[in-house]
Tab-separated table of C-alpha atoms in Angstrom:
chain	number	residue	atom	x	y	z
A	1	UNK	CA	-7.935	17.018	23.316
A	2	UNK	CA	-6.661	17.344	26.877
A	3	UNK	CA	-2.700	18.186	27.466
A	4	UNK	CA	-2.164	14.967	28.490
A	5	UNK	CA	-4.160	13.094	25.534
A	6	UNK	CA	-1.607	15.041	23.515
A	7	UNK	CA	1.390	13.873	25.175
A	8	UNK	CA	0.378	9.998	25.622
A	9	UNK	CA	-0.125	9.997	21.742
A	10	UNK	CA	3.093	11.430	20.670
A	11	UNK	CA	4.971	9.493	22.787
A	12	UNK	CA	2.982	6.501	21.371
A	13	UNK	CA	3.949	8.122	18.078
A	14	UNK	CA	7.375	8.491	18.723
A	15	UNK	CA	8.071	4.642	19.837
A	16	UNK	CA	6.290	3.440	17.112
A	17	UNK	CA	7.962	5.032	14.636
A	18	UNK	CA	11.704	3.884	16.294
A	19	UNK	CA	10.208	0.367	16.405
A	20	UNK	CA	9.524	0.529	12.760
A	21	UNK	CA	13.338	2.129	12.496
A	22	UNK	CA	15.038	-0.790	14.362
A	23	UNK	CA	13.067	-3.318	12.657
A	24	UNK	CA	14.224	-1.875	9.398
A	25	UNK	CA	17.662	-2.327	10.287
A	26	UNK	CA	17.869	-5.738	9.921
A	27	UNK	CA	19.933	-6.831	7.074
A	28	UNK	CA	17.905	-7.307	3.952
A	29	UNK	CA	19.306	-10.112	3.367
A	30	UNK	CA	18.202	-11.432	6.482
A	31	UNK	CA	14.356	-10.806	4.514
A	32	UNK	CA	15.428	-12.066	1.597
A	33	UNK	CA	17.082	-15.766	3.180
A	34	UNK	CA	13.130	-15.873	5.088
A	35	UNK	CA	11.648	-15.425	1.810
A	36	UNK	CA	13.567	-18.194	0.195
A	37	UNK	CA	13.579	-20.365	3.144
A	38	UNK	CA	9.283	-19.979	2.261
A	39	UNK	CA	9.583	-21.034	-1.071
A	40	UNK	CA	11.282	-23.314	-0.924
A	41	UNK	CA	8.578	-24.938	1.505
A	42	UNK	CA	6.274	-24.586	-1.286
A	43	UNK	CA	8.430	-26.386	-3.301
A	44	UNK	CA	8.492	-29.083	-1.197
A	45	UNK	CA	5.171	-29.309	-0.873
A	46	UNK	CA	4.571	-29.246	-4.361
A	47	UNK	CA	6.462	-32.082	-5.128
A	48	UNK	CA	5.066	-34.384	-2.684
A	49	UNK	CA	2.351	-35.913	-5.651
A	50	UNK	CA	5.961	-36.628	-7.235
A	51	UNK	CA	7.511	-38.343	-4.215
A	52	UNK	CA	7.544	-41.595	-5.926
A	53	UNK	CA	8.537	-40.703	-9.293
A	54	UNK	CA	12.684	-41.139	-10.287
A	55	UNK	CA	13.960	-37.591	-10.995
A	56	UNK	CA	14.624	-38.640	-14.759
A	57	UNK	CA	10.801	-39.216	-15.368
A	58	UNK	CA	7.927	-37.385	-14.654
A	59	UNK	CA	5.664	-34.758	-16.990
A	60	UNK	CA	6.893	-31.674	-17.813
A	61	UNK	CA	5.465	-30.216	-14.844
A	62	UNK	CA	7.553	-32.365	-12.511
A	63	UNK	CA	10.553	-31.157	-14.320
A	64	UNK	CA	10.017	-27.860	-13.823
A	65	UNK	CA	9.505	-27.520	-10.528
A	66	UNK	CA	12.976	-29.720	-9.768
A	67	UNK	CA	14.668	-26.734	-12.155
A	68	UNK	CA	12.569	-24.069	-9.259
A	69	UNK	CA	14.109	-26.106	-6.744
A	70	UNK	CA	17.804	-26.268	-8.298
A	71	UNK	CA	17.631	-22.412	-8.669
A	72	UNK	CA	16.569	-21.305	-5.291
A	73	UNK	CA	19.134	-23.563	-3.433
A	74	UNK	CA	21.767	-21.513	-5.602
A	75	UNK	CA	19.908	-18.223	-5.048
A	76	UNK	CA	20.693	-19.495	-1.021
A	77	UNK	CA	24.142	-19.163	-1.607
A	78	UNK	CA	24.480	-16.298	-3.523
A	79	UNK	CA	22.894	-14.763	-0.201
A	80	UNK	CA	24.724	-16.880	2.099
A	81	UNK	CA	28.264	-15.792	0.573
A	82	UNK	CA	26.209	-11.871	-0.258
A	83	UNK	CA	27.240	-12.139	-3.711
A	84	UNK	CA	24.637	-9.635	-5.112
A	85	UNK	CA	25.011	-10.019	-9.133
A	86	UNK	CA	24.651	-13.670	-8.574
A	87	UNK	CA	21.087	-13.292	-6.545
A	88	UNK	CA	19.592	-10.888	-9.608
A	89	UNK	CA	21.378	-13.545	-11.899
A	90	UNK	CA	19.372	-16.624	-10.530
A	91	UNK	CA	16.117	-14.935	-9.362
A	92	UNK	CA	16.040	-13.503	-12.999
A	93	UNK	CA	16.341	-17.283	-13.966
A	94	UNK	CA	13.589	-18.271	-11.757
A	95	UNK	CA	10.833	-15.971	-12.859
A	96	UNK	CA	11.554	-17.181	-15.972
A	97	UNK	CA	10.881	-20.837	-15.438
A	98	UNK	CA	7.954	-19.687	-12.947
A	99	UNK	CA	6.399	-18.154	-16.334
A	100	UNK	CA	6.998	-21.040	-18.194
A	101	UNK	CA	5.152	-23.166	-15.373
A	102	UNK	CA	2.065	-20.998	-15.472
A	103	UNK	CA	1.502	-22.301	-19.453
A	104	UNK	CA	2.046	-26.518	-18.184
A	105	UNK	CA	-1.091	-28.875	-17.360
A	106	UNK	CA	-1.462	-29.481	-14.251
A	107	UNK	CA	-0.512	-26.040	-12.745
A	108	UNK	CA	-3.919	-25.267	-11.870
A	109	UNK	CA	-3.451	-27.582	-8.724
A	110	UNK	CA	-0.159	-26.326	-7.319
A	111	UNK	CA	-1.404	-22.312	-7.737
A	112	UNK	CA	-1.236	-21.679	-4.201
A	113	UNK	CA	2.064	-23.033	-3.821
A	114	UNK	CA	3.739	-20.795	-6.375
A	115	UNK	CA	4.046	-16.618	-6.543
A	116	UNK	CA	1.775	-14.884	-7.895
A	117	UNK	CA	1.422	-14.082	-11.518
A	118	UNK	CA	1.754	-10.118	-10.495
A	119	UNK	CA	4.427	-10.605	-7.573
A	120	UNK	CA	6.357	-12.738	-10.737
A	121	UNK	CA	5.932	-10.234	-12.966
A	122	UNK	CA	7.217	-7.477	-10.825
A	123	UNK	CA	10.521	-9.483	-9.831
A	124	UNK	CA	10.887	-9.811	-13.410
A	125	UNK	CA	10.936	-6.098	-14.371
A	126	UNK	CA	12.619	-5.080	-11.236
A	127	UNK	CA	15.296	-7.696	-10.934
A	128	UNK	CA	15.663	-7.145	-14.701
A	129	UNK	CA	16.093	-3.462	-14.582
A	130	UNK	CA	18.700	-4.199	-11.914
A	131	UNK	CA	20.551	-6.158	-14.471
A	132	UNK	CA	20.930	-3.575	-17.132
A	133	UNK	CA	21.604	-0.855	-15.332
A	134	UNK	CA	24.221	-2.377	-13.576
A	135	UNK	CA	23.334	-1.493	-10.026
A	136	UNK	CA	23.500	-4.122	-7.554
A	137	UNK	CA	20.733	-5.038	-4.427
A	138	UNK	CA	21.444	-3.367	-1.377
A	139	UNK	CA	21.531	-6.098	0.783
A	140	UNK	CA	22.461	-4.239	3.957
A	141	UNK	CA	19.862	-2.628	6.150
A	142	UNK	CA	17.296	-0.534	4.085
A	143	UNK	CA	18.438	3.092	2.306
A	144	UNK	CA	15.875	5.794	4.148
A	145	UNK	CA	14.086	5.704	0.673
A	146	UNK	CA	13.251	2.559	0.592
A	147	UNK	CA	12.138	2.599	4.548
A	148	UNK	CA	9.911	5.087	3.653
A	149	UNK	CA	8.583	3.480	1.060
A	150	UNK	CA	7.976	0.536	3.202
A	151	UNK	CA	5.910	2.569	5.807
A	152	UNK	CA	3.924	4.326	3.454
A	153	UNK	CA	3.158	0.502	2.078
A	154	UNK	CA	1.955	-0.274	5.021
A	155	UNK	CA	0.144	2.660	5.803
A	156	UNK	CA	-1.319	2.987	2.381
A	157	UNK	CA	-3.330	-0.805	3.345
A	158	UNK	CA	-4.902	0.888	6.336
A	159	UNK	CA	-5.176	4.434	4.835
A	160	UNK	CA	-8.863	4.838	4.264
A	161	UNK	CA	-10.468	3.037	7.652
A	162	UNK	CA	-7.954	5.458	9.687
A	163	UNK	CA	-8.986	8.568	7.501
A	164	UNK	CA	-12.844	7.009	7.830
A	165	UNK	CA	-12.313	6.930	11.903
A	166	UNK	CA	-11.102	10.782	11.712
A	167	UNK	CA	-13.734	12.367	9.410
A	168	UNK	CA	-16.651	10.183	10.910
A	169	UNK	CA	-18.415	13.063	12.460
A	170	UNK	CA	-17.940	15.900	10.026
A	171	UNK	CA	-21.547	17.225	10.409
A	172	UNK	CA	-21.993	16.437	13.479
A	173	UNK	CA	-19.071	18.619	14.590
A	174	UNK	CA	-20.017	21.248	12.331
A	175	UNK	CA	-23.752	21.642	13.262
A	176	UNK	CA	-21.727	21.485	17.187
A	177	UNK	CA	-19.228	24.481	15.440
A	178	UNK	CA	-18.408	27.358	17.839
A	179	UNK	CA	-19.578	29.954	15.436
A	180	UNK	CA	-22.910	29.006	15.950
A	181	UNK	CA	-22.126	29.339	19.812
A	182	UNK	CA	-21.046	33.029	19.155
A	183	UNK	CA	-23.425	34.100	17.329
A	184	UNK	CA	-21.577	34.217	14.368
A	185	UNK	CA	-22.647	31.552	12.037
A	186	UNK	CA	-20.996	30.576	8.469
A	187	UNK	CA	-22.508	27.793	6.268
A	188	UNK	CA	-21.687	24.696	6.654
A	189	UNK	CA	-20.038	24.740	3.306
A	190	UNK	CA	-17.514	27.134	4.421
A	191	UNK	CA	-17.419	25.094	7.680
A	192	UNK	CA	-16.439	22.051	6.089
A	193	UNK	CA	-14.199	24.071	3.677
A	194	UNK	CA	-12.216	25.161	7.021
A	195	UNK	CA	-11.994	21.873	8.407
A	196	UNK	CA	-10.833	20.040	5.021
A	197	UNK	CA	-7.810	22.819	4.825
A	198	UNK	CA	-7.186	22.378	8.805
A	199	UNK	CA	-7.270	18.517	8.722
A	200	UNK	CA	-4.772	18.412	5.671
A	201	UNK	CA	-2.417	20.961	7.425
A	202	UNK	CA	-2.293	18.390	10.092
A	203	UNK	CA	-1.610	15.368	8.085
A	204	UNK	CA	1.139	17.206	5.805
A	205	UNK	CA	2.581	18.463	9.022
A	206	UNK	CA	2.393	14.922	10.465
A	207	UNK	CA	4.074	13.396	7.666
A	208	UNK	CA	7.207	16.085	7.598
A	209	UNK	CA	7.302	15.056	11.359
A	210	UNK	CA	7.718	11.637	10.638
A	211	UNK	CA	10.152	11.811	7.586
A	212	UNK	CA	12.328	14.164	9.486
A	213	UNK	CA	12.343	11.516	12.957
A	214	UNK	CA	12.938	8.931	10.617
A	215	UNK	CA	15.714	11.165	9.076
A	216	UNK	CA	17.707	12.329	12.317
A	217	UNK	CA	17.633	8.164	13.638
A	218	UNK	CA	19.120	7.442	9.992
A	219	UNK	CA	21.642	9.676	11.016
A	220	UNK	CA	22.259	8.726	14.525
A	221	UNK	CA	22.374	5.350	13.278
A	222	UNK	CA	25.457	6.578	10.887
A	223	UNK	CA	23.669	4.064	7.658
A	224	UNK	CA	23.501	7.152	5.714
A	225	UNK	CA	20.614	8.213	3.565
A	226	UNK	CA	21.956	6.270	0.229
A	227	UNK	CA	20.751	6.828	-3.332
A	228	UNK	CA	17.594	8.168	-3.565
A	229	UNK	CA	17.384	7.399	-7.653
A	230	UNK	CA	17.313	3.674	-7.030
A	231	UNK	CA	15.443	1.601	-8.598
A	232	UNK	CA	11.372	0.750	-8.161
A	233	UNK	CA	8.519	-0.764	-9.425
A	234	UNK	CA	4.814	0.638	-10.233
A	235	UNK	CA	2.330	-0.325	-12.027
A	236	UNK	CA	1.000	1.552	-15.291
A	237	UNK	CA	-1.105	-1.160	-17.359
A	238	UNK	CA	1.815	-3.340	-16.904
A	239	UNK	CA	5.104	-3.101	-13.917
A	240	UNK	CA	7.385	-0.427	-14.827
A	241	UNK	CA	10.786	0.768	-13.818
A	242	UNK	CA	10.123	4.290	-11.759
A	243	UNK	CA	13.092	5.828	-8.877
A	244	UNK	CA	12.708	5.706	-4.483
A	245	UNK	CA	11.882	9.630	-5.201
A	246	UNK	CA	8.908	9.304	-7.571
A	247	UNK	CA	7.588	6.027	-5.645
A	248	UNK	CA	6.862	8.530	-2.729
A	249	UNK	CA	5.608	11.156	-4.417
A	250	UNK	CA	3.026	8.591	-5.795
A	251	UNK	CA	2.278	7.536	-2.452
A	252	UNK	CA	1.636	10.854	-1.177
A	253	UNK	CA	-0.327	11.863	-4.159
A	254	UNK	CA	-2.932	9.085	-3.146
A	255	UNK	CA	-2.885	8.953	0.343
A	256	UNK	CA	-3.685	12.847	-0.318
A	257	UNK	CA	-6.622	12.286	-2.707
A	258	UNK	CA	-7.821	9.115	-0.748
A	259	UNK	CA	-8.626	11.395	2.027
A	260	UNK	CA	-10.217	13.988	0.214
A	261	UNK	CA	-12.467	11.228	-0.981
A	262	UNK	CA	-12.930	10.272	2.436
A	263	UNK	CA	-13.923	13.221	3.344
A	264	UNK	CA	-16.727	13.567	1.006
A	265	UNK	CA	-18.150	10.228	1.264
A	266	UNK	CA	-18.308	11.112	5.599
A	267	UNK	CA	-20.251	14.225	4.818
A	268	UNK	CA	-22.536	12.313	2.512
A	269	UNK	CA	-23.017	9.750	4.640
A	270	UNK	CA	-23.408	11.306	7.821
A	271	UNK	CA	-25.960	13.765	5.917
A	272	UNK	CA	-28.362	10.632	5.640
A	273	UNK	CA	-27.207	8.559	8.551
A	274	UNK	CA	-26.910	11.392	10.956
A	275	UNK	CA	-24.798	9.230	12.840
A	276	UNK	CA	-20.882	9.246	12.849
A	277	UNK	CA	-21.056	5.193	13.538
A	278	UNK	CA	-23.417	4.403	11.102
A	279	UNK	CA	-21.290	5.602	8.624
A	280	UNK	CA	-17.749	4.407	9.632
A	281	UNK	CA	-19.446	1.044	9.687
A	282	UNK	CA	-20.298	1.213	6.448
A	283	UNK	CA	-17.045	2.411	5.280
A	284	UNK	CA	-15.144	-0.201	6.860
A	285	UNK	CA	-17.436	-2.793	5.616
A	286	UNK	CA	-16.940	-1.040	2.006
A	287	UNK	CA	-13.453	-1.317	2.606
A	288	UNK	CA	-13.660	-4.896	3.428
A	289	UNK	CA	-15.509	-5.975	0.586
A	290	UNK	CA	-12.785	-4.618	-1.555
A	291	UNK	CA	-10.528	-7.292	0.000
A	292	UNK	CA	-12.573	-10.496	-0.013
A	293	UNK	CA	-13.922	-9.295	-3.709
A	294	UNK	CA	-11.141	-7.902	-5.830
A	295	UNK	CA	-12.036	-8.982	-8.554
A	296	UNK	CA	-15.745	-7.924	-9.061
A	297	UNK	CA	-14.624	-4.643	-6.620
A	298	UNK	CA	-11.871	-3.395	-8.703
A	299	UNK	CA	-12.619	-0.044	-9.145
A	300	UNK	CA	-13.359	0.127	-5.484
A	301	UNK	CA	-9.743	-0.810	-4.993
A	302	UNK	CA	-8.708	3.058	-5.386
A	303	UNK	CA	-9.555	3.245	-1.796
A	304	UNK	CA	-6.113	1.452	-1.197
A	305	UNK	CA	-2.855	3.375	-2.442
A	306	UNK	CA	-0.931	0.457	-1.589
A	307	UNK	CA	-2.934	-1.887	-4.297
A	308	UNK	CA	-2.775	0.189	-7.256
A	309	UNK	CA	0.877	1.017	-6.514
A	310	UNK	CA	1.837	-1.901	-5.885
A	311	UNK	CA	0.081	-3.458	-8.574
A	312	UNK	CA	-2.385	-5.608	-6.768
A	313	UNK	CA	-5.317	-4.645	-8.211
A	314	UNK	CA	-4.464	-4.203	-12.280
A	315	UNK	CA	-6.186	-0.889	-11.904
A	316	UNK	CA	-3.034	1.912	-12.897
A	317	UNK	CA	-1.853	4.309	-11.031
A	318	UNK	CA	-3.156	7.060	-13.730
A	319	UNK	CA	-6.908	5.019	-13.906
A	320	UNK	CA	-7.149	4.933	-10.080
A	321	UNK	CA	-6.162	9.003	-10.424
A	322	UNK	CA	-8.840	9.647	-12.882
A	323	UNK	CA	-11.176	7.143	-10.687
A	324	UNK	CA	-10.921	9.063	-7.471
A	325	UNK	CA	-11.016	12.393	-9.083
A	326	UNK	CA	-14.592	11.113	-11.150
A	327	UNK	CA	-15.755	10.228	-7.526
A	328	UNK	CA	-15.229	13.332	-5.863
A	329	UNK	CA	-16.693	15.589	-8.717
A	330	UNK	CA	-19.989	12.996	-8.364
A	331	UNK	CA	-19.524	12.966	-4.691
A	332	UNK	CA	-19.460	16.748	-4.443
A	333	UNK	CA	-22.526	17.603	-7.039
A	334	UNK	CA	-24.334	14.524	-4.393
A	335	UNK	CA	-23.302	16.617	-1.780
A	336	UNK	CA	-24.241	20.138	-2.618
A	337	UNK	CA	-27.606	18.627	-4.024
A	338	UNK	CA	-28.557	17.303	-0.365
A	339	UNK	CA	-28.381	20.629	1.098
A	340	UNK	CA	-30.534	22.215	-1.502
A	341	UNK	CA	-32.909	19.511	-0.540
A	342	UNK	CA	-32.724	20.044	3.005
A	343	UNK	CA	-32.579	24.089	3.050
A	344	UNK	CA	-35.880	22.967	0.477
A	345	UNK	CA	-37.282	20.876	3.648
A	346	UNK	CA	-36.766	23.654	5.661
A	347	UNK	CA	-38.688	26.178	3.483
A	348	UNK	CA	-41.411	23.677	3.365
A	349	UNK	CA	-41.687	23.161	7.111
């Protein structure tokens, strides 16, 4: 990479990550008001097969869906007037009567219109949690922990095509390696070996760069860096209560396996393909499938840190550990197996 490769794409680094940083200063209750504002739309449009039925009749149905629309038109106001306690008081109140309208007839037809069973769920548990503990819903700008959180969220969903893009022409680069130029060669097990250690340098040093930009704008900005033990949500077999601190260490502990994985699927890959496009087309197109088939893919959903965290997938974050680390043992026996047969060929020939 040329010197001035190197300085276009930090400087492309560097205002993307302040865009990210002024963007997450709007006031989260700002998000929130958008977010109700949307609902209620899908209220609305719910209710339009009820447009000619009085407000006193109607199936049960009906009636809850005018008790959906009664609560978010107070959950407004409570962020129209900020009165936190009262916004976890009413959106408590509303997952509960969004649970009870999963179990009516009928709901079947208005599905895409409501949340989620798994987004309910998790405002249950989180808003909830709130409740009990007594803390209250930042509804400021977002706490640094909570902005990272959001960019690794974000990153997590593109993760594995970026990683695929990076580590497309392992063998190809290491057949190209300048040992072999000198005179000097090492196998291409140690090769890769040195690459895998230099390539996660990189992306541990990039992510200390980022946290630490991310840091020094926090305090520029003077919104301090706030509690870091607030309160999350992750899934393990069902949404659980977890802190900001352990949130990012999950995300970091997946985005680091997910690459290893990466990694080995490449070399596999480009050891039959022998050809760096071949295989990041079929890795996207993996990738892809995993989003228009969730259901039948969900073990393939590992490949995403931000749908097992998050909870997307109903695979947990301790199954989608033991899932990735299965697929690298089998991917590195698959691995070492093809050059036995190769160094066989070889012989052969």
């Amino acid at each position: 990479m040329s010197k001035k490769q190197r300085v276009v794409y930090a400087t492309l680094f560097f205002l993307v990550m302040t865009g990210i940083f002024m963007i997450s200063q709007q006031k989260n209750s700002y998000r929130l008001k958008e977010l109700n504002q949307a609902e209620t739309l899908q209220i609305t449009v719910a209710l339009l097969d009820y447009r000619n039925v009085p407000s006193d009749e109607g199936g049960t149905l009906y009636q809850n869906l005018l008790q959906q629309t009664s609560v978010i038109a107070r959950q407004f106001n409570a962020l129209l007037f900020e009165d936190e306690q009262n916004y976890i008081d009413t959106t408590i109140e509303l997952t509960d009567i969004r649970e009870q309208a999963r179990q009516l007839d009928g709901f079947s037809d208005i599905t895409s219109l409501q949340l989620s069973k798994e987004q309910v769920q998790r405002d249950e548990t989180y808003y909830k949690a709130l409740k009990e503990s007594g803390k209250t819903l930042p509804l400021e700008s977002l706490t640094f922990g909570r902005l990272i959180i959001s960019l690794l969220t974000i990153l997590g969903v593109a993760w594995f095509p970026l990683i695929s893009v990076v580590n497309a022409r392992l063998i190809v680069d290491e057949k190209e390696h300048e040992s072999l130029l000198k005179g000097q060669p090492r196998s291409l097990t140690q090769r890769l070996v040195r690459n895998f250690i230099k390539k996660s340098l990189i992306l541990g040093g990039l992510l200390v760069l980022t946290i630490g930009y991310l840091a020094i704008l926090q305090s520029i900005s003077g919104s301090g860096f706030g509690d870091l033990s607030l309160i999350e949500v992750v899934y393990q077999n069902k949404f659980v209560i977890t802190t900001v601190v352990k949130k990012i260490c999950y995300y970091i502990l997946f985005g680091y396996l997910v690459f290893m994985l990466s990694f080995l699927i490449s070399s596999v890959l480009n050891n039959i393909t022998k050809n760096s496009y071949v295989t990041v087309i079929i890795e996207c197109m993996t990738y892809a499938f995993i989003w228009l088939f969730p259901t039948q893919l969900k073990l393939a959903t590992v490949l995403s840190p931000s749908l097992i965290i998050e909870g997307t997938s109903y695979v947990s974050i301790n199954q989608g550990v033991m899932y990735i680390l299965g697929s690298i043992v089998v991917l590195i026996v698959i691995f070492f197996i093809q050059l036995k047969l190769s160094r066989g060929g070889r012989r052969n020939d």
